[in-house]
Amino acid sequence: MAENDANHDQHPTAELGTDRPLELGLDTFGDITVDADGRTLSPPEVIRNVVEEAVLADRLGLDFFGVGEHHREDFAVSSPEVVLAAIAGGTERIRLGSAVTVLSSDDPVRVFQRFATLDALSGGRAEVILGRGSFTESFPLFGYDLADYEELFTDKLDLFVRLLDEEPVTWSGATRPPLVDQTVQPPAAGGLRASVGVGGSPESVVRAARYGLPLVLAIIGGDPLRFAPFVDLYHRALEQYDRPRLPVGIHSPGHVADTDEAAREELWPHYREMHLRIGRERGWPPMTRHQFDQAAGPDGALYVGSPETVAAKIVRAVEGLDADRFDLKYSAGTLPHEAMMRSIDLYGTEVAPRVREQLARAVAA
């Protein structure tokens, strides 16, 4: 059995971000997109566009850029660290991380080494968000049994947390060979920042608190404030495990345009097709335009609209969930690169200042 326990010392990165102002970031899964003429782009074209999008985000002063890991034909990025390394060379200050790294079907030692290398290349800006992912293609691809879904993540997370201490590790578990007084190289530039991405499972929330890891909530449907009990559970679990307050982040999809109508009209056909494609695999009924408009409404999980509308929704979610970071998942199916670049520009130049101004006024009041 693993040699870690609930009282293991908190790794040094867990304290980062607890007292700083709200972070505003962006996430992408590197969705395969179309150009202005409707031509489907190749994965290499999409990956180069992701780098361009991240460079723009850095230039606009945003705080974080996350790239998801997938192993299927509708997403271009299977190795986020490689893409992030390319981004590191063209950016100066923005933090760079995964959204998420599928730890269950990877090796914790290799994950740490790759992100420590990214941390060196970026001057200490690397971050890894660990999760189980919402797709399962990586399991058969890398020879894992889906029947071991829960054990794989729990066991590998236990080892990864030990690696964050950057000390010789002695560890044994059920899913990989043991380590005996093993030092893992290279070390991170200043301690690797790590967090856990969850979809709302109480067990996952408590696990993050037990290991002293910040929490990122993936909120893709319903009223975001319905996640308030999970945030409360996380804070209570941190107290139980004698942990300090740790950051809570929100990851949600959205699209920004000049007006609410323009944003919805731009996103709808691409979001509909993405939902239909995934729905065929999972048995979902097709999404109606009414359902989409509801999700894009004031209480929905889609942050779609003008800068004023999106800023107001972010403030509502951040205040309601006591969050420390909000990441807009700005890519959605085949939504063209040009539309995403415009959305990023509006998010950085108009949404972010509005959010920070409204939160500052609330604090002052």
Short mmCIF file of C-alpha atoms in Angstrom, two decimals:
data_model
loop_
_atom_site.label_atom_id
_atom_site.label_comp_id
_atom_site.label_asym_id
_atom_site.label_seq_id
_atom_site.Cartn_x
_atom_site.Cartn_y
_atom_site.Cartn_z
CA MET A 1 0.00 0.00 0.00
CA ALA A 2 1.11 3.59 -0.56
CA GLU A 3 3.31 5.04 2.11
CA ASN A 4 1.71 8.50 2.16
CA ASP A 5 -1.02 9.56 4.60
CA ALA A 6 -3.31 12.44 5.37
CA ASN A 7 -0.74 14.08 7.63
CA HIS A 8 2.00 14.21 5.01
CA ASP A 9 3.61 17.67 4.97
CA GLN A 10 2.01 20.08 2.56
CA HIS A 11 4.15 20.52 -0.55
CA PRO A 12 5.64 24.01 -0.99
CA THR A 13 3.50 25.06 -3.95
CA ALA A 14 0.19 24.71 -2.13
CA GLU A 15 0.55 28.06 -0.41
CA LEU A 16 0.88 29.97 -3.67
CA GLY A 17 -2.07 32.11 -4.66
CA THR A 18 -3.96 32.05 -1.38
CA ASP A 19 -3.71 35.81 -0.75
CA ARG A 20 -3.32 37.28 -4.21
CA PRO A 21 -6.07 38.96 -6.27
CA LEU A 22 -8.32 36.93 -8.54
CA GLU A 23 -6.49 35.24 -11.40
CA LEU A 24 -8.15 35.27 -14.81
CA GLY A 25 -7.08 32.66 -17.31
CA LEU A 26 -7.96 30.76 -20.45
CA ASP A 27 -8.22 27.06 -21.26
CA THR A 28 -8.32 25.24 -24.58
CA PHE A 29 -8.57 21.61 -25.60
CA GLY A 30 -7.10 22.34 -29.01
CA ASP A 31 -10.40 21.52 -30.70
CA ILE A 32 -10.13 20.77 -34.43
CA THR A 33 -11.53 23.92 -36.06
CA VAL A 34 -12.59 25.22 -39.45
CA ASP A 35 -11.38 28.31 -41.28
CA ALA A 36 -13.53 31.16 -42.59
CA ASP A 37 -14.42 29.08 -45.67
CA GLY A 38 -15.50 26.06 -43.65
CA ARG A 39 -12.37 24.00 -44.39
CA THR A 40 -11.37 21.69 -41.56
CA LEU A 41 -7.89 22.52 -40.32
CA SER A 42 -5.25 19.86 -39.82
CA PRO A 43 -4.00 19.10 -36.28
CA PRO A 44 -0.64 20.80 -36.98
CA GLU A 45 -2.46 23.97 -38.07
CA VAL A 46 -4.61 23.90 -34.94
CA ILE A 47 -1.60 23.42 -32.67
CA ARG A 48 0.19 26.41 -34.23
CA ASN A 49 -2.98 28.45 -33.74
CA VAL A 50 -3.09 27.47 -30.05
CA VAL A 51 0.43 28.87 -29.65
CA GLU A 52 -0.67 32.12 -31.30
CA GLU A 53 -3.70 32.32 -29.00
CA ALA A 54 -1.50 31.87 -25.93
CA VAL A 55 0.93 34.56 -27.07
CA LEU A 56 -2.01 36.97 -27.38
CA ALA A 57 -3.21 36.04 -23.88
CA ASP A 58 0.23 36.81 -22.48
CA ARG A 59 0.39 40.15 -24.30
CA LEU A 60 -2.99 41.10 -22.82
CA GLY A 61 -1.76 40.45 -19.27
CA LEU A 62 -3.90 37.41 -18.47
CA ASP A 63 -2.72 35.18 -15.65
CA PHE A 64 -2.97 31.59 -16.91
CA PHE A 65 -3.15 29.57 -20.11
CA GLY A 66 -4.18 25.91 -19.86
CA VAL A 67 -4.03 23.23 -22.54
CA GLY A 68 -6.01 20.00 -22.24
CA GLU A 69 -4.84 16.47 -23.02
CA HIS A 70 -6.90 14.27 -25.37
CA HIS A 71 -6.29 11.25 -27.55
CA ARG A 72 -9.07 11.49 -30.13
CA GLU A 73 -9.52 12.90 -33.59
CA ASP A 74 -11.59 15.97 -32.63
CA PHE A 75 -8.81 17.41 -30.44
CA ALA A 76 -5.30 18.20 -31.68
CA VAL A 77 -3.28 18.14 -28.44
CA SER A 78 -2.14 14.85 -26.93
CA SER A 79 1.02 16.28 -25.30
CA PRO A 80 0.19 19.56 -23.56
CA GLU A 81 3.70 19.95 -22.16
CA VAL A 82 5.22 20.08 -25.64
CA VAL A 83 2.75 22.73 -26.80
CA LEU A 84 3.28 24.67 -23.57
CA ALA A 85 7.03 24.55 -24.05
CA ALA A 86 6.61 26.16 -27.47
CA ILE A 87 4.35 28.78 -25.87
CA ALA A 88 6.94 29.43 -23.15
CA GLY A 89 9.42 30.58 -25.78
CA GLY A 90 7.04 33.24 -27.07
CA THR A 91 5.65 34.53 -23.76
CA GLU A 92 7.03 36.36 -20.73
CA ARG A 93 4.76 36.26 -17.68
CA ILE A 94 1.63 34.13 -18.17
CA ARG A 95 1.48 30.89 -16.17
CA LEU A 96 1.34 27.77 -18.32
CA GLY A 97 -0.40 24.55 -17.37
CA SER A 98 -2.45 21.55 -18.31
CA ALA A 99 -6.23 21.44 -18.31
CA VAL A 100 -6.03 18.60 -17.36
CA THR A 101 -3.22 16.03 -17.33
CA VAL A 102 -4.80 12.56 -17.32
CA LEU A 103 -2.71 11.13 -14.50
CA SER A 104 -4.56 7.81 -14.40
CA SER A 105 -3.07 6.66 -17.71
CA ASP A 106 0.35 8.26 -17.30
CA ASP A 107 3.35 7.71 -15.07
CA PRO A 108 3.64 10.17 -12.17
CA VAL A 109 7.43 10.30 -12.41
CA ARG A 110 7.35 11.16 -16.10
CA VAL A 111 4.60 13.73 -15.56
CA PHE A 112 6.68 15.44 -12.89
CA GLN A 113 9.80 15.38 -15.07
CA ARG A 114 8.01 16.86 -18.07
CA PHE A 115 6.43 19.69 -16.08
CA ALA A 116 9.66 20.36 -14.17
CA THR A 117 11.32 20.72 -17.58
CA LEU A 118 8.56 23.11 -18.68
CA ASP A 119 9.08 25.00 -15.43
CA ALA A 120 12.76 25.45 -16.32
CA LEU A 121 12.01 26.57 -19.87
CA SER A 122 9.38 29.06 -18.72
CA GLY A 123 11.30 30.51 -15.81
CA GLY A 124 9.12 29.00 -13.10
CA ARG A 125 5.72 29.49 -14.79
CA ALA A 126 4.65 25.85 -15.11
CA GLU A 127 1.57 24.39 -13.47
CA VAL A 128 0.01 20.95 -13.67
CA ILE A 129 -3.70 20.34 -13.11
CA LEU A 130 -4.19 16.65 -12.41
CA GLY A 131 -7.41 14.84 -13.23
CA ARG A 132 -9.03 11.77 -14.64
CA GLY A 133 -10.29 13.53 -17.75
CA SER A 134 -13.75 13.37 -19.26
CA PHE A 135 -12.77 10.90 -22.00
CA THR A 136 -11.33 7.41 -21.71
CA GLU A 137 -9.40 6.86 -24.97
CA SER A 138 -6.05 7.03 -23.16
CA PHE A 139 -6.81 3.87 -21.16
CA PRO A 140 -6.78 1.33 -24.00
CA LEU A 141 -4.16 3.38 -25.85
CA PHE A 142 -1.65 2.98 -23.02
CA GLY A 143 -2.77 -0.46 -21.88
CA TYR A 144 -4.86 0.34 -18.82
CA ASP A 145 -8.08 -1.35 -17.75
CA LEU A 146 -11.07 0.95 -17.21
CA ALA A 147 -12.09 -1.34 -14.36
CA ASP A 148 -9.13 0.16 -12.46
CA TYR A 149 -10.27 3.74 -13.14
CA GLU A 150 -10.51 4.82 -9.48
CA GLU A 151 -7.50 2.90 -8.16
CA LEU A 152 -5.22 4.20 -10.92
CA PHE A 153 -5.88 7.83 -10.11
CA THR A 154 -5.79 7.45 -6.35
CA ASP A 155 -2.56 5.47 -6.37
CA LYS A 156 -0.74 7.71 -8.86
CA LEU A 157 -1.86 10.92 -7.19
CA ASP A 158 -0.42 9.60 -3.95
CA LEU A 159 2.99 9.20 -5.58
CA PHE A 160 2.83 12.51 -7.45
CA VAL A 161 2.25 14.45 -4.24
CA ARG A 162 5.35 12.82 -2.77
CA LEU A 163 7.37 13.89 -5.81
CA LEU A 164 6.37 17.53 -5.29
CA ASP A 165 8.56 17.60 -2.16
CA GLU A 166 11.62 17.07 -4.41
CA GLU A 167 13.24 14.82 -1.83
CA PRO A 168 14.37 11.19 -2.18
CA VAL A 169 11.17 9.12 -2.36
CA THR A 170 10.42 5.69 -0.95
CA TRP A 171 6.99 4.60 -2.10
CA SER A 172 5.04 1.51 -3.03
CA GLY A 173 1.59 1.14 -4.54
CA ALA A 174 -0.59 -1.16 -6.59
CA THR A 175 -0.31 0.36 -10.07
CA ARG A 176 3.42 0.79 -10.77
CA PRO A 177 6.81 -0.46 -9.48
CA PRO A 178 7.95 0.89 -6.11
CA LEU A 179 10.60 3.53 -5.55
CA VAL A 180 13.32 3.18 -2.91
CA ASP A 181 15.14 6.34 -1.82
CA GLN A 182 14.85 7.58 -5.40
CA THR A 183 15.66 11.15 -6.46
CA VAL A 184 13.76 12.38 -9.52
CA GLN A 185 15.41 14.83 -11.88
CA PRO A 186 15.21 17.62 -12.86
CA PRO A 187 13.89 19.65 -9.93
CA ALA A 188 11.43 22.42 -10.69
CA ALA A 189 12.72 25.99 -10.85
CA GLY A 190 10.98 27.03 -7.64
CA GLY A 191 8.65 24.23 -6.64
CA LEU A 192 6.05 22.93 -9.07
CA ARG A 193 2.54 24.35 -8.68
CA ALA A 194 -0.05 21.57 -8.83
CA SER A 195 -3.80 21.28 -8.32
CA VAL A 196 -6.60 18.77 -8.84
CA GLY A 197 -9.39 19.22 -11.37
CA VAL A 198 -12.75 17.74 -10.38
CA GLY A 199 -16.22 17.63 -11.84
CA GLY A 200 -18.10 17.76 -8.56
CA SER A 201 -17.48 14.40 -6.90
CA PRO A 202 -17.43 14.82 -3.10
CA GLU A 203 -14.77 12.11 -2.82
CA SER A 204 -12.51 13.99 -5.26
CA VAL A 205 -13.01 17.24 -3.36
CA VAL A 206 -12.04 15.66 -0.05
CA ARG A 207 -9.08 13.91 -1.66
CA ALA A 208 -7.69 17.23 -2.92
CA ALA A 209 -7.95 18.66 0.60
CA ARG A 210 -6.34 15.59 2.15
CA TYR A 211 -3.29 15.97 -0.07
CA GLY A 212 -3.11 19.73 0.39
CA LEU A 213 -3.74 20.50 -3.27
CA PRO A 214 -5.69 23.47 -4.66
CA LEU A 215 -9.02 22.65 -6.30
CA VAL A 216 -10.23 23.44 -9.82
CA LEU A 217 -13.95 22.90 -10.45
CA ALA A 218 -14.95 22.01 -14.01
CA ILE A 219 -18.41 23.58 -14.27
CA ILE A 220 -19.90 22.91 -17.69
CA GLY A 221 -23.62 22.75 -16.97
CA GLY A 222 -26.31 24.08 -14.67
CA ASP A 223 -26.07 27.04 -12.31
CA PRO A 224 -22.43 27.44 -11.18
CA LEU A 225 -23.62 28.29 -7.68
CA ARG A 226 -24.85 24.73 -7.23
CA PHE A 227 -21.18 23.92 -6.64
CA ALA A 228 -21.15 26.00 -3.45
CA PRO A 229 -21.63 22.91 -1.24
CA PHE A 230 -18.51 21.37 -2.78
CA VAL A 231 -16.48 24.48 -1.99
CA ASP A 232 -17.80 24.42 1.55
CA LEU A 233 -16.91 20.72 1.79
CA TYR A 234 -13.40 21.50 0.55
CA HIS A 235 -12.88 24.23 3.14
CA ARG A 236 -14.19 22.02 5.94
CA ALA A 237 -11.96 19.16 4.81
CA LEU A 238 -8.93 21.47 4.77
CA GLU A 239 -9.68 22.41 8.37
CA GLN A 240 -10.09 18.76 9.32
CA TYR A 241 -6.69 17.92 7.83
CA ASP A 242 -5.14 20.99 9.45
CA ARG A 243 -4.40 22.64 6.11
CA PRO A 244 -4.36 26.38 5.41
CA ARG A 245 -6.89 27.91 3.04
CA LEU A 246 -5.97 26.89 -0.52
CA PRO A 247 -7.06 28.33 -3.87
CA VAL A 248 -10.27 27.29 -5.61
CA GLY A 249 -10.50 27.73 -9.36
CA ILE A 250 -13.37 27.60 -11.85
CA HIS A 251 -13.12 26.21 -15.38
CA SER A 252 -16.15 26.96 -17.60
CA PRO A 253 -16.83 27.33 -21.34
CA GLY A 254 -17.67 30.61 -23.01
CA HIS A 255 -17.25 33.04 -25.88
CA VAL A 256 -17.03 36.83 -25.94
CA ALA A 257 -18.14 39.09 -28.80
CA ASP A 258 -19.20 42.71 -29.14
CA THR A 259 -22.83 41.96 -28.27
CA ASP A 260 -24.77 39.16 -26.61
CA GLU A 261 -26.49 38.32 -29.89
CA ALA A 262 -23.23 38.20 -31.86
CA ALA A 263 -21.58 35.95 -29.28
CA ARG A 264 -24.47 33.49 -29.27
CA GLU A 265 -24.80 33.42 -33.04
CA GLU A 266 -21.06 32.85 -33.50
CA LEU A 267 -20.84 30.06 -30.94
CA TRP A 268 -24.13 28.22 -31.37
CA PRO A 269 -23.53 26.17 -34.56
CA HIS A 270 -20.11 25.03 -33.38
CA TYR A 271 -21.23 24.29 -29.85
CA ARG A 272 -24.28 22.41 -31.17
CA GLU A 273 -22.15 20.17 -33.38
CA MET A 274 -19.67 19.47 -30.58
CA HIS A 275 -22.51 18.56 -28.21
CA LEU A 276 -24.10 16.36 -30.88
CA ARG A 277 -20.85 14.53 -31.60
CA ILE A 278 -20.09 13.79 -27.96
CA GLY A 279 -23.76 13.13 -27.27
CA ARG A 280 -23.83 10.31 -29.83
CA GLU A 281 -21.12 8.57 -27.81
CA ARG A 282 -22.75 9.16 -24.44
CA GLY A 283 -26.43 8.86 -25.24
CA TRP A 284 -27.31 12.54 -24.87
CA PRO A 285 -30.26 14.00 -26.80
CA PRO A 286 -29.40 16.81 -29.23
CA MET A 287 -29.14 20.25 -27.63
CA THR A 288 -31.88 22.68 -28.62
CA ARG A 289 -31.34 26.37 -29.21
CA HIS A 290 -33.57 27.07 -26.21
CA GLN A 291 -31.32 24.96 -23.98
CA PHE A 292 -28.26 26.76 -25.33
CA ASP A 293 -29.79 30.17 -24.66
CA GLN A 294 -30.69 29.11 -21.13
CA ALA A 295 -27.12 27.94 -20.50
CA ALA A 296 -25.89 31.30 -21.81
CA GLY A 297 -28.33 33.16 -19.56
CA PRO A 298 -27.54 34.85 -16.24
CA ASP A 299 -27.65 31.61 -14.20
CA GLY A 300 -26.15 29.25 -16.78
CA ALA A 301 -22.68 27.72 -17.07
CA LEU A 302 -21.90 29.15 -20.53
CA TYR A 303 -20.13 32.52 -20.29
CA VAL A 304 -21.36 33.75 -23.66
CA GLY A 305 -22.07 37.36 -24.51
CA SER A 306 -20.75 40.89 -24.56
CA PRO A 307 -17.90 41.88 -22.23
CA GLU A 308 -20.43 43.37 -19.81
CA THR A 309 -22.49 40.17 -19.73
CA VAL A 310 -19.54 37.82 -19.35
CA ALA A 311 -17.92 40.00 -16.67
CA ALA A 312 -21.13 40.04 -14.63
CA LYS A 313 -21.43 36.25 -14.84
CA ILE A 314 -17.81 35.76 -13.76
CA VAL A 315 -18.27 38.08 -10.78
CA ARG A 316 -21.40 36.19 -9.75
CA ALA A 317 -19.61 32.84 -9.89
CA VAL A 318 -16.40 34.04 -8.23
CA GLU A 319 -18.25 35.69 -5.36
CA GLY A 320 -20.73 32.83 -4.99
CA LEU A 321 -18.03 30.17 -4.88
CA ASP A 322 -15.33 32.20 -3.09
CA ALA A 323 -13.00 31.42 -6.00
CA ASP A 324 -9.42 32.55 -6.53
CA ARG A 325 -9.23 31.96 -10.29
CA PHE A 326 -11.57 31.82 -13.25
CA ASP A 327 -10.49 30.12 -16.49
CA LEU A 328 -12.63 30.61 -19.58
CA LYS A 329 -12.59 27.54 -21.82
CA TYR A 330 -12.67 29.62 -24.99
CA SER A 331 -12.40 26.84 -27.60
CA ALA A 332 -15.59 25.04 -28.60
CA GLY A 333 -15.74 22.50 -31.37
CA THR A 334 -15.04 23.94 -34.79
CA LEU A 335 -15.24 27.61 -33.73
CA PRO A 336 -12.72 29.33 -36.04
CA HIS A 337 -9.37 30.62 -34.85
CA GLU A 338 -10.23 34.20 -35.85
CA ALA A 339 -13.35 34.20 -33.67
CA MET A 340 -11.38 32.81 -30.74
CA MET A 341 -8.67 35.45 -31.16
CA ARG A 342 -11.33 38.17 -31.04
CA SER A 343 -12.87 36.53 -27.97
CA ILE A 344 -9.48 36.41 -26.23
CA ASP A 345 -8.85 40.05 -27.07
CA LEU A 346 -12.18 41.13 -25.58
CA TYR A 347 -11.66 38.90 -22.55
CA GLY A 348 -8.29 40.48 -21.83
CA THR A 349 -9.04 44.11 -22.69
CA GLU A 350 -12.65 44.47 -21.53
CA VAL A 351 -13.85 41.52 -19.45
CA ALA A 352 -10.86 41.28 -17.12
CA PRO A 353 -10.79 44.99 -16.17
CA ARG A 354 -14.54 44.96 -15.53
CA VAL A 355 -14.30 41.88 -13.32
CA ARG A 356 -11.45 43.30 -11.26
CA GLU A 357 -13.15 46.69 -10.92
CA GLN A 358 -16.44 45.15 -9.78
CA LEU A 359 -14.71 42.88 -7.26
CA ALA A 360 -12.63 45.78 -5.94
CA ARG A 361 -15.78 47.84 -5.40
CA ALA A 362 -17.39 44.93 -3.57
CA VAL A 363 -14.37 44.57 -1.28
CA ALA A 364 -14.31 48.31 -0.59
CA ALA A 365 -18.01 48.29 0.21
#
